[in-house]
Coordinates of C-alpha atoms in Angstrom, one line a residue:
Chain A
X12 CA 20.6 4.8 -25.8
X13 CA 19.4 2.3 -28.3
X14 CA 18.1 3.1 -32.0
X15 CA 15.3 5.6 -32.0
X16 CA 13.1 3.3 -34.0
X17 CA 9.5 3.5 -34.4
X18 CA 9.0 -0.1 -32.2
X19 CA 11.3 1.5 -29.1
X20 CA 9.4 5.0 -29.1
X21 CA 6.3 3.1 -28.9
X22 CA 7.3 0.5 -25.8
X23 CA 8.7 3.8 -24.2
X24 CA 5.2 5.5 -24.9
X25 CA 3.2 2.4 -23.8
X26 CA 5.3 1.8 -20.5
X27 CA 5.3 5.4 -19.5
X28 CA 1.4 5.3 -19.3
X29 CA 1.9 1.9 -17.7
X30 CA 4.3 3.5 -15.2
X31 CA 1.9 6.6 -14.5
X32 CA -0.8 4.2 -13.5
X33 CA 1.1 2.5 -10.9
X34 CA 0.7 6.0 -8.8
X35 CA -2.9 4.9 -8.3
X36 CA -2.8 1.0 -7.8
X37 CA -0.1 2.2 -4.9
X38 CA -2.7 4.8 -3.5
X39 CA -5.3 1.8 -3.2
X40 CA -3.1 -0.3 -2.1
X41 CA -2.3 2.0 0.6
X42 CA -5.8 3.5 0.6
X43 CA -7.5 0.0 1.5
X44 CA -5.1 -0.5 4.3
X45 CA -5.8 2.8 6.0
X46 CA -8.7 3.6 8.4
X47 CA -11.8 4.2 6.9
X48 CA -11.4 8.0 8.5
X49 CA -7.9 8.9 6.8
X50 CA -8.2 7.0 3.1
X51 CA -9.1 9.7 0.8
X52 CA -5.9 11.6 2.7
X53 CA -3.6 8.9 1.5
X54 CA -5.4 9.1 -1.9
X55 CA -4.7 12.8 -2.0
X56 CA -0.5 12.1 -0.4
X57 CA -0.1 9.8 -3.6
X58 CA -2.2 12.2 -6.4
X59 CA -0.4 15.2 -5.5
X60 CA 2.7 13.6 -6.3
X61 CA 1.5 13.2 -9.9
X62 CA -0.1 17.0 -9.5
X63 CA 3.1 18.5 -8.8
X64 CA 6.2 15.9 -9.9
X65 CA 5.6 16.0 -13.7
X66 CA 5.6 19.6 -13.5
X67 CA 9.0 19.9 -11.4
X68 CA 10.3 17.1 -13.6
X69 CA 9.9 19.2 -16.4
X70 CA 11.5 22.7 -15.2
X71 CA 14.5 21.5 -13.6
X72 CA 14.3 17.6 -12.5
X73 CA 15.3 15.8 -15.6
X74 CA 17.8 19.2 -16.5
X75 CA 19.6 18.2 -13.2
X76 CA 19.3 14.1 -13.0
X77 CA 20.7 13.3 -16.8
X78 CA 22.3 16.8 -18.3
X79 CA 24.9 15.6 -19.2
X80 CA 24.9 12.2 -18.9
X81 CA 28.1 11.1 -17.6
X82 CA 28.7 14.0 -14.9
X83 CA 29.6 12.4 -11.6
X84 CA 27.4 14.4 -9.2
X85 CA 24.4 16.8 -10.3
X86 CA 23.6 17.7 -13.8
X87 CA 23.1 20.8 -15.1
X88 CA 20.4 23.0 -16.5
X89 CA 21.0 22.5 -20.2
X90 CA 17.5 21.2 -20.4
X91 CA 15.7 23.4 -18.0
X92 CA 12.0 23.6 -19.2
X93 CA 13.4 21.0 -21.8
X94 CA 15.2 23.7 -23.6
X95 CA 16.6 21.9 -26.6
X96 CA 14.4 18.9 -26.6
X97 CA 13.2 18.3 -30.1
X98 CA 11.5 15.5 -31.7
X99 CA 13.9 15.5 -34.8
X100 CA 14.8 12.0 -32.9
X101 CA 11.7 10.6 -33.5
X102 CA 10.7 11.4 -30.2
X103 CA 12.3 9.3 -27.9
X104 CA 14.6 11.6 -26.2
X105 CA 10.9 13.1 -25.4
X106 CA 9.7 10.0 -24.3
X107 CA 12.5 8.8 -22.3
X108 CA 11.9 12.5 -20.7
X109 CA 8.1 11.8 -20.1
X110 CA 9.0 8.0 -18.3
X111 CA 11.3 8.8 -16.4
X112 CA 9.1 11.5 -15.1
X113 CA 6.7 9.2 -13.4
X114 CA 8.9 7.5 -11.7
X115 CA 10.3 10.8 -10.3
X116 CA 6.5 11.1 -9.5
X117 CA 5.7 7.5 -8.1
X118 CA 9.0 7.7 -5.8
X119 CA 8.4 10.7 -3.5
X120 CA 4.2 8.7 -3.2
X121 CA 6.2 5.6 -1.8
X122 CA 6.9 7.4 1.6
X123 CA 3.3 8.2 1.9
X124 CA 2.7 4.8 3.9
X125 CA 4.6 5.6 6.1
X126 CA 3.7 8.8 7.3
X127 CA 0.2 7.8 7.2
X128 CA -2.8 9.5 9.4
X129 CA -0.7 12.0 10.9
X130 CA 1.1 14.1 8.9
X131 CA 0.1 17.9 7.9
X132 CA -0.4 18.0 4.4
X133 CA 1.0 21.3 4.0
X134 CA 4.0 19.8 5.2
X135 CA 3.7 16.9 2.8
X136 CA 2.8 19.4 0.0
X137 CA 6.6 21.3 0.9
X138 CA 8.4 18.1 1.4
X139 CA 7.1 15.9 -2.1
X140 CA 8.8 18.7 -4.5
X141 CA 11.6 19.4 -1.6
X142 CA 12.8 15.9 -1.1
X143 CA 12.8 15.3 -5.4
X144 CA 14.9 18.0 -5.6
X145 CA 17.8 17.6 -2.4
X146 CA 17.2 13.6 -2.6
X147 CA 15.7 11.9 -5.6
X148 CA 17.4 13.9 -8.0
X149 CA 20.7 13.4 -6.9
X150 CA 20.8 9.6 -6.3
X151 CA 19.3 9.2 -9.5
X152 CA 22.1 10.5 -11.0
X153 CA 24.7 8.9 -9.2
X154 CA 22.9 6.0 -10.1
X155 CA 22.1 6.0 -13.6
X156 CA 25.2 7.7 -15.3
X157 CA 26.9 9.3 -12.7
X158 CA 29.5 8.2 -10.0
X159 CA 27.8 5.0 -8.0
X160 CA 27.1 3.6 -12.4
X161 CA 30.5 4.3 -13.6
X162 CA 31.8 2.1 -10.7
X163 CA 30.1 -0.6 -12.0
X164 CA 27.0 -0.6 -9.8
X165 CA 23.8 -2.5 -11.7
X166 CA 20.7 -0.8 -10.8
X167 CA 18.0 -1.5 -13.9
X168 CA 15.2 0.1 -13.0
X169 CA 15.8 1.5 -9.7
X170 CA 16.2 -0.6 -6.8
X171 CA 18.7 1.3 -5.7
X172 CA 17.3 4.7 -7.0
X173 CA 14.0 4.4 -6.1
X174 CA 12.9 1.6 -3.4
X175 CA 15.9 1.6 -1.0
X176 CA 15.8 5.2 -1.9
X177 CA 12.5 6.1 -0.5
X178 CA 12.2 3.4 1.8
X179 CA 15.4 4.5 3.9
X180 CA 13.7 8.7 3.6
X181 CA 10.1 6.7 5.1
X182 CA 12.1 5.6 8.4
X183 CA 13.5 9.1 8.7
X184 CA 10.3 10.7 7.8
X185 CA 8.8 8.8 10.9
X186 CA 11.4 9.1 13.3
X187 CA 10.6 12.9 12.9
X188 CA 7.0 12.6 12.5
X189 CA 6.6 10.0 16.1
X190 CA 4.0 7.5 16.4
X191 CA 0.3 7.5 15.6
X192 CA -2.0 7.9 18.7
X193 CA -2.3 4.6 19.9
X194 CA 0.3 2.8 18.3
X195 CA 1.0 -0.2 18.8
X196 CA -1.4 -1.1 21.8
X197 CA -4.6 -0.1 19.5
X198 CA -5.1 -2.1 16.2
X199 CA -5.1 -0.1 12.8
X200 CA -6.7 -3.2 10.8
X201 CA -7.3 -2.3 7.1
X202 CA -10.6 -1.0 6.0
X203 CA -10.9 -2.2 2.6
X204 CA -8.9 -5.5 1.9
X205 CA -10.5 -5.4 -1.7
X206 CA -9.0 -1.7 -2.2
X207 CA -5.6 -3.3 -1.2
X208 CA -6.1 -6.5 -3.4
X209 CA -7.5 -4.0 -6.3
X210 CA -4.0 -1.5 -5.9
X211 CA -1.9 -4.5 -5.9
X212 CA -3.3 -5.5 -9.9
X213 CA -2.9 -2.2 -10.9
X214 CA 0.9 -2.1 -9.5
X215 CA 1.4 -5.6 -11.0
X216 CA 0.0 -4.8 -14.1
X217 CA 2.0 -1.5 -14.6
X218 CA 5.3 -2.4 -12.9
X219 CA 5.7 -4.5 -16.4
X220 CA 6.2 -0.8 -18.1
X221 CA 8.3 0.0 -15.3
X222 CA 10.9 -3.0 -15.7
X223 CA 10.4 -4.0 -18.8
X224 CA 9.9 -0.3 -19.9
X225 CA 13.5 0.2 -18.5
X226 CA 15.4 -1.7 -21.1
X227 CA 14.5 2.1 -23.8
X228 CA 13.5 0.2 -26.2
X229 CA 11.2 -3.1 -27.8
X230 CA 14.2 -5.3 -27.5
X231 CA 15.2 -9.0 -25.9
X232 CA 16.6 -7.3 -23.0
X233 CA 12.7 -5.8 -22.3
X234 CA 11.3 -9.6 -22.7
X235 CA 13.4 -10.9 -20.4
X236 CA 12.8 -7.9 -17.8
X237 CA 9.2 -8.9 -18.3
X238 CA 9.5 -12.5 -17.4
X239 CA 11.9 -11.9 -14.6
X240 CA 8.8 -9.5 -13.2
X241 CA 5.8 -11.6 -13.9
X242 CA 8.2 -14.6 -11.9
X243 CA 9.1 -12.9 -9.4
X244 CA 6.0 -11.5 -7.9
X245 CA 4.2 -14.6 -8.0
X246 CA 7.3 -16.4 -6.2
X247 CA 7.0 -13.5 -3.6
X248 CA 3.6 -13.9 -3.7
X249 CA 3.8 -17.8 -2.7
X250 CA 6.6 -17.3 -0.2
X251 CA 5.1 -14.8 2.0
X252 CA 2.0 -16.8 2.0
X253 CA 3.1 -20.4 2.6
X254 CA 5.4 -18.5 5.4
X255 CA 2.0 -16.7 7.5
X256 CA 0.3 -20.0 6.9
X257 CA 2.4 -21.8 8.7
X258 CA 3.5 -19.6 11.2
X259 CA 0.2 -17.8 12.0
X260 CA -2.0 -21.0 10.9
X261 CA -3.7 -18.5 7.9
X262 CA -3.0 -17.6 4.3
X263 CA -4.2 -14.1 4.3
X264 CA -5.0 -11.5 1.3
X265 CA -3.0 -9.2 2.6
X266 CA 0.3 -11.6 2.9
X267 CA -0.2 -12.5 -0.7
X268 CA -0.6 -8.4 -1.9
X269 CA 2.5 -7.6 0.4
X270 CA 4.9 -10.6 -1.0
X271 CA 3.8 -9.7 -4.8
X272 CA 4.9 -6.0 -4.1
X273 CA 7.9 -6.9 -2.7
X274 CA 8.9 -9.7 -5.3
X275 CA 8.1 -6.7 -7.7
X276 CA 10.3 -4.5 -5.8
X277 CA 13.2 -6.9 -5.1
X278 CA 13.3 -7.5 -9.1
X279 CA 13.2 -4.2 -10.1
X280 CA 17.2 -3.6 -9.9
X281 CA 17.7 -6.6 -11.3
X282 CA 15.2 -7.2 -13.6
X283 CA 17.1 -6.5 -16.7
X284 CA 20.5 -8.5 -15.9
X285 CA 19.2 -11.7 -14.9
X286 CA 17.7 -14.6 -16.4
X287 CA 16.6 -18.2 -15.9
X288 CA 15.0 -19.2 -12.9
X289 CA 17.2 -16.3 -10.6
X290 CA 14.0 -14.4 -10.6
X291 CA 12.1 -17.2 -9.0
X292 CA 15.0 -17.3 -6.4
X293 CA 15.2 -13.6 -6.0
X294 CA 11.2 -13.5 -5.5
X295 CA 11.7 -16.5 -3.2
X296 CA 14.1 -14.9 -1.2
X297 CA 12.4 -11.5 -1.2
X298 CA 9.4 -12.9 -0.1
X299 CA 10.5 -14.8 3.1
X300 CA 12.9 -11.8 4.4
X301 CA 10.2 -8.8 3.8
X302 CA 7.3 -10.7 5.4
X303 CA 9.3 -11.0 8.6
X304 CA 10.5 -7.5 8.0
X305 CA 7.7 -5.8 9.0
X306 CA 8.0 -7.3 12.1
X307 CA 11.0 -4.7 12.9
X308 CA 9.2 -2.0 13.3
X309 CA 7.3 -3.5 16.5
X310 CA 10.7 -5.0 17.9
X311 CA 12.5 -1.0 17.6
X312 CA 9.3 0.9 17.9
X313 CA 9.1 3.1 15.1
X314 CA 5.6 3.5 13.2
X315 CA 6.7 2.7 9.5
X316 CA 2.3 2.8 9.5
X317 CA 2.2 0.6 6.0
X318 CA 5.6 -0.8 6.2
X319 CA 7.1 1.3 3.4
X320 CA 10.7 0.1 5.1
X321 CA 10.1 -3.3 5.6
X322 CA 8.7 -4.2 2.0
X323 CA 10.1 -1.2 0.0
X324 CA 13.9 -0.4 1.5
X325 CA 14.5 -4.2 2.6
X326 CA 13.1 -5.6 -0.5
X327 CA 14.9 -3.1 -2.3
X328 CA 18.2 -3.8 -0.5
X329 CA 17.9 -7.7 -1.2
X330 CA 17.0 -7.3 -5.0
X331 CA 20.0 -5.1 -5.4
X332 CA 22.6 -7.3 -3.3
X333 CA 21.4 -10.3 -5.1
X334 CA 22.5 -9.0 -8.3
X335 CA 26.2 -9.6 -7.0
X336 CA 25.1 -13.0 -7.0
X337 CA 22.3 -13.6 -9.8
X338 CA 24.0 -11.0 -12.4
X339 CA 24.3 -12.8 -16.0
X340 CA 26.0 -10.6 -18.7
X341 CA 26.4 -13.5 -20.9
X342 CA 22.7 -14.2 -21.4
X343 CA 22.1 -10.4 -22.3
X344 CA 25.6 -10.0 -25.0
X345 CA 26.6 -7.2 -22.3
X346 CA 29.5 -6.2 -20.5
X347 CA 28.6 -5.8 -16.5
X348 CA 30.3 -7.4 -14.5
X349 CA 29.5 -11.2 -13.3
X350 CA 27.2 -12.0 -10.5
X351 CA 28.8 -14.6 -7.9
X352 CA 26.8 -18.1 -9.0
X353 CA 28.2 -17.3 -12.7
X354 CA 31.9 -17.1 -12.6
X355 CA 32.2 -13.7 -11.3
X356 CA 34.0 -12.6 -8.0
X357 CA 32.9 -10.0 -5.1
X358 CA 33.8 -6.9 -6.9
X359 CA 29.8 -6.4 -8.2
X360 CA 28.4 -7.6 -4.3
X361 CA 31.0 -4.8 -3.5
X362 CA 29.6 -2.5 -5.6
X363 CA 26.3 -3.0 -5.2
X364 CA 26.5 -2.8 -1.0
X365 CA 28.6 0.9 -1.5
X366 CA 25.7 2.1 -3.9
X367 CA 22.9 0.9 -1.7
X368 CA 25.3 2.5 1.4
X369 CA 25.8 5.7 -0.4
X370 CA 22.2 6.0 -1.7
X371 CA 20.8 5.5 2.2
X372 CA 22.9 7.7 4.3
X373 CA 22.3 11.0 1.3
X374 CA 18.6 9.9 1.8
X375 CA 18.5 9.3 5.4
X376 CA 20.5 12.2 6.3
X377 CA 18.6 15.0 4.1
X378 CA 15.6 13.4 4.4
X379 CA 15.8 14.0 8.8
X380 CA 17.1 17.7 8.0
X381 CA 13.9 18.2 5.6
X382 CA 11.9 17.2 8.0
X383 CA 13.3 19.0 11.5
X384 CA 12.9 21.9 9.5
X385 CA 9.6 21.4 8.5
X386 CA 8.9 20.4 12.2
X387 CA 10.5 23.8 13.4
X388 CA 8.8 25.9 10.9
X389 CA 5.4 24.9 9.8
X390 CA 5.0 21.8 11.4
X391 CA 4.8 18.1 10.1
X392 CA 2.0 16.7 12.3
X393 CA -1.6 17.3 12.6
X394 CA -3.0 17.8 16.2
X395 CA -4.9 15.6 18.6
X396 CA -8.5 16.3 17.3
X397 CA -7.6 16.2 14.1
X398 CA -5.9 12.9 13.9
X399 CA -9.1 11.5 16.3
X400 CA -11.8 13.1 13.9
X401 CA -9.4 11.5 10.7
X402 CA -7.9 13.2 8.1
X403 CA -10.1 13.2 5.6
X404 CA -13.1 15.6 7.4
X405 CA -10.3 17.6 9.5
X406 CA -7.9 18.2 6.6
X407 CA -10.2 17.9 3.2
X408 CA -13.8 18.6 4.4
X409 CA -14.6 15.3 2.7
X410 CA -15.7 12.2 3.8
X411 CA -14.8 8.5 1.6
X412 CA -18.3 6.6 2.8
X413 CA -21.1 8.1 3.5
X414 CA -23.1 4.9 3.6
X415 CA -21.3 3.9 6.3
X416 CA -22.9 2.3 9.3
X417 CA -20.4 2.3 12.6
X418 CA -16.8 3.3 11.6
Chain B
X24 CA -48.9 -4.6 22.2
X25 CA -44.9 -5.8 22.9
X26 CA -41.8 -5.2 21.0
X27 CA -39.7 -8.4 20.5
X28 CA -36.2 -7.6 19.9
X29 CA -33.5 -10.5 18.8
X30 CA -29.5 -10.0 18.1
X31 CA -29.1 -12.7 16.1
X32 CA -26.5 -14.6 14.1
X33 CA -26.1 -12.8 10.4
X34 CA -26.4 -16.1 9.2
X35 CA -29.3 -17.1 11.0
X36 CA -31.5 -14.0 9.6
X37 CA -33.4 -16.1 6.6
X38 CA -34.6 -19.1 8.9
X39 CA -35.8 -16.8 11.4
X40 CA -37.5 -14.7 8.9
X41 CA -39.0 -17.7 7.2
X42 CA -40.2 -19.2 10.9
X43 CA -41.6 -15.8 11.5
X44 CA -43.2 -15.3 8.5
X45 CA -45.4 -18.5 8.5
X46 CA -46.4 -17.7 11.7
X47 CA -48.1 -15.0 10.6
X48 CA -45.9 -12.0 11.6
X49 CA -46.2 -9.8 8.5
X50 CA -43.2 -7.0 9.6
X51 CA -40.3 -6.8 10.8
X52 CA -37.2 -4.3 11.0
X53 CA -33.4 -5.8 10.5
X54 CA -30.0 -3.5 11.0
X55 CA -26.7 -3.9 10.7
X56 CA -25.5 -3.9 14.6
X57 CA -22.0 -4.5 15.9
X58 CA -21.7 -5.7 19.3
X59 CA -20.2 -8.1 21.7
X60 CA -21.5 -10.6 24.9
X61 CA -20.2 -13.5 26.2
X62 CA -18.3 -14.8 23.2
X63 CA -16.5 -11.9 23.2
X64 CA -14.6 -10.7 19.8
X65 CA -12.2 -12.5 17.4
X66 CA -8.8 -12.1 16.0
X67 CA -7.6 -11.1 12.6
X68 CA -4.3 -11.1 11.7
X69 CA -2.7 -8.8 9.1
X70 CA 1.5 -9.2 8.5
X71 CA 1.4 -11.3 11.0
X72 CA 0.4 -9.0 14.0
X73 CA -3.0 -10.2 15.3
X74 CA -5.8 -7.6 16.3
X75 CA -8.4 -8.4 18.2
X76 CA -11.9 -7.4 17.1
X77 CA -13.9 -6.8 19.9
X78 CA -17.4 -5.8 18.5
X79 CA -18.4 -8.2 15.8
X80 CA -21.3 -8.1 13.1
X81 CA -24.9 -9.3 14.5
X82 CA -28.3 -8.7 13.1
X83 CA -31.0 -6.7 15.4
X84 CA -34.4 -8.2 14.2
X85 CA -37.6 -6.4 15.5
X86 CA -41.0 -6.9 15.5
X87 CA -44.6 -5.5 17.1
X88 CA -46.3 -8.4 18.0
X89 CA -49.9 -9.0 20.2
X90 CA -50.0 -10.2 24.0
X91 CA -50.7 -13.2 22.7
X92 CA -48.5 -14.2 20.1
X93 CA -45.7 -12.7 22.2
X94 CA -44.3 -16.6 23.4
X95 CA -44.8 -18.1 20.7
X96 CA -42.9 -15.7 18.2
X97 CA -40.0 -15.9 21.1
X98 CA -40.3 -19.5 20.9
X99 CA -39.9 -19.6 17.3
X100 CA -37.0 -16.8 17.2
X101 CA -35.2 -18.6 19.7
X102 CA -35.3 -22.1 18.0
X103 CA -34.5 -21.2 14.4
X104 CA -31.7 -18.7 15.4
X105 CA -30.1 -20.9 17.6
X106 CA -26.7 -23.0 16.0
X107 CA -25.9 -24.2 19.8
X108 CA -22.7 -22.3 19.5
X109 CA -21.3 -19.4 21.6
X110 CA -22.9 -16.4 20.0
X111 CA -26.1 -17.1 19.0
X112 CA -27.6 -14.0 20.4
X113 CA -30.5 -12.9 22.5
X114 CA -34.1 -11.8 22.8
X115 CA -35.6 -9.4 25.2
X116 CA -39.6 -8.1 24.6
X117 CA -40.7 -4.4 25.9
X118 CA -44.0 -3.2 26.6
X119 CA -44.9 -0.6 24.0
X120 CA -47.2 2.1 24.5
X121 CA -49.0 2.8 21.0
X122 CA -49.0 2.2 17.4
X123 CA -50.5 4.1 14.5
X124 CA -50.0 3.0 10.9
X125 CA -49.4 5.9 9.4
X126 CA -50.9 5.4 5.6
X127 CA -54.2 5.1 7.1
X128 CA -54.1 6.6 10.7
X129 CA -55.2 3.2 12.4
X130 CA -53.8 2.4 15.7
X131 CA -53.3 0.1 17.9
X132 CA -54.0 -3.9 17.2
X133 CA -55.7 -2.6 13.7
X134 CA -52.2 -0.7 12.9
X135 CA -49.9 -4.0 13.8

């Protein structure tokens, strides 16, 4: 951990709030492409996430994700209800605690795209805190200090941990959940494109706390991180574009939100070991594959509703494989290994392909067992009349537009 | 006493209302209608998959009008609504029954 200066405990600080905001731009964003009927339910998926995460965190997440450090598996609960946290430090132990949090929180949110207008949310309310516990909590510390990071496995800000993470449990989720009622024959266009293009900002603007916050402190390592995110979103941005206008004769909104997120995505593991113009390559890159991504889900049939897989776990998996090529210890004074296109061999592709394999099948495999039981027990999806009226009367008695003409 | 009614072009609604207007027709009623005829709906295409729109966004313009003026307010609607393209809408006129203004209780022609 680097020195608790005054100038680190503040980035941390200012990223954390940066990172907690992301929670809503990822609920408009998801919001905006949702039928006018179910929105405010896919407001309420992502907020509960920061309802009932931070407190979870708190108790026993962070105890079991980084006490102590370097354990290989699962942590302990040294820190339970962050017994022994002080602030003799200077408080950045605390804030580290408090950042790290909302990602615990902004993970589980992810996977509400994909299960979107069907699912219970009593069953969603069971399986956020559920999933953090059996899933989140354990890749993260494989990941960060544990057995998949003392193999040599780069994942800065969680690519690996977080995207391919979630977006590996959002196929599962689905494959449980089945397909919205008329999917894909009937047309779920989005109902607000400015919602989307609105959530998209706010996840730009606070992903720069969540890779640039990653580096711990107000150091080199963070400016570079910064860069590499501001790059590669815009490259992603351009590619996914110039690719729809080609191939479907239009440059749409919705191509140019979807590429930023996933050039934002596919940097996020790599964002703090590369440098130069690899982030316009790895946004370039990212951008292409995820925009025909989404196509998968038509091709195999499974309603991924708001492509969670194809622009979170394939962006994901691409930012994180890339690092075996891209990774470039020299420019940062650090001691990783080498990425391909500077000097190094296979070993860190290796690495990185058995952390992203090890990370899916844990998250695949619990994720389907969470959900069967929930299926067998109290349910996961909302019946007929409900998902016809829309979530949002059947499930919240509320209704997003009441100005609204025919919708 | 008739009732014109016109689906029009959105972008059509200030000429008609302008023609209208300096004909003398001093109200009218507008909405927001969706609908479809023979130009059937469009396409929009989001991550690639295209969705077809079958009821787009027209205007419903209406207006009481007098026997009389009943052709020529057609005429008018029918010229400055019309961009020669599929789409442009149409007009149908219904016999109505009574009117009463309801500030001042007049009916009939007096209440038009």
């Amino acid at each position: 951990m680097p020195s608790h200066d005054s100038g680190n405990v503040a980035w941390v600080l200012v990223s954390a709030a940066l990172v907690l905001f992301m929670t809503p731009g990822l609920a408009f964003f998801y919001g905006g492409m949702d039928r006018t009927r179910n929105v405010l339910n896919m407001l309420m998926m992502n907020f509960y996430c920061v309802l009932v995460i931070p407190v979870l965190w708190v108790v026993v997440g962070y105890s079991l994700s980084q006490t102590p450090f370097g354990n290989d598996w699962i942590g302990n609960f040294d820190a339970f209800m962050l017994t022994g946290i002080g602030i003799d430090d200077g408080g950045m132990t605390l804030a580290t605690i408090a950042y790290l949090g909302m990602f615990a929180a902004i993970t589980p949110a992810l996977i509400s795209g994909a299960v979107a207008d069907r699912m219970k949310f009593s069953a969603w309310a069971i399986f956020v805190p559920v999933w953090s516990l059996l899933v989140y909590v354990p890749v993260f510390k494989w990941v960060f200090g544990g057995w998949l990071g003392q193999r040599g496995s780069l994942d800065f800000a969680g690519g690996t941990a977080i995207h391919v993470n979630a977006g590996i449990a959002a196929l599962a989720a689905v494959l449980v959940l089945g397909k919205r009622r008329g999917w894909p024959q009937e047309g779920h266009p989005p109902h607000s494109m400015p919602l989307v293009m609105l959530g998209t900002g706010i996840l730009w603007f606070g992903w720069f706390g969540f890779n640039a916050g990653s580096a711990l402190g107000a150091n080199g390592q963070a400016a570079q991180a910064f860069m590499n995110t501001f790059l590669a979103a815009a490259a992603a941005g351009l590619a996914w574009v110039f690719v729809e206008w080609l191939r479907d004769g239009h440059p749409t909104n919705l191509g140019a939100a979807s590429g930023i997120v996933a050039g934002l995505v596919a940097i996020t593991p790599a964002a703090g070991y590369v440098s130069g113009a690899a982030p316009i390559w790895i946004g370039l890159i990212a951008g292409v594959v995820c925009c025909y991504a989404v196509r998968l889900k038509l091709k195999f049939k499974y309603d991924d509703a708001l492509d969670v897989v194809g622009v979170h776990f394939v962006g994901g998996l691409v930012g994180s494989l890339l690092i075996g090529f891209f990774a470039n210890p020299e420019f940062f004074g650090a001691t990783f290994r080498k990425g391909i296109f500077y000097g190094g061999n296979v070993r860190l592709l290796a690495e990185q392909a058995l952390a992203n394999g090890s990370a899916m099948m844990w998250s695949f495999g619990v994720t389907l067992a969470i959900m069967i039981v929930l299926k067998k027990t109290i349910g996961v999806r909302v019946d007929a009349e409900a998902e016809t009226t829309g979530l949002d009367l059947a499930l919240h008695s509320e209704t997003a537009y009441h100005s609204g003409g025919l919708h | 006493m008739k009732l014109i009614t016109a689906i029009i072009k959105p972008f059509k609604l200030d000429e008609v209302k302008t023609a209208l207007r300096s004909a003398g027709v001093d109200g009218m009623t507008v909405s927001e209608v969706r609908g479809f005829g023979r130009q059937g709906g469009h396409t929009e295409t989001y991550r690639g998959t295209e969705y077809q729109i079958d009821f787009v966004p027209k205007v419903r313009l209406e207006a009481v009008v007098d026997d009389d003026a009943v052709d020529r307010v057609v005429d008018l609607i029918t010229e400055s609504a019309r961009s020669g393209k599929i789409g442009d809408g149409k007009i149908w006129v219904t016999n109505v029954e009574a009117i009463v203004r309801i500030r001042t209780g007049e009916s009939g022609h007096d209440a038009i």
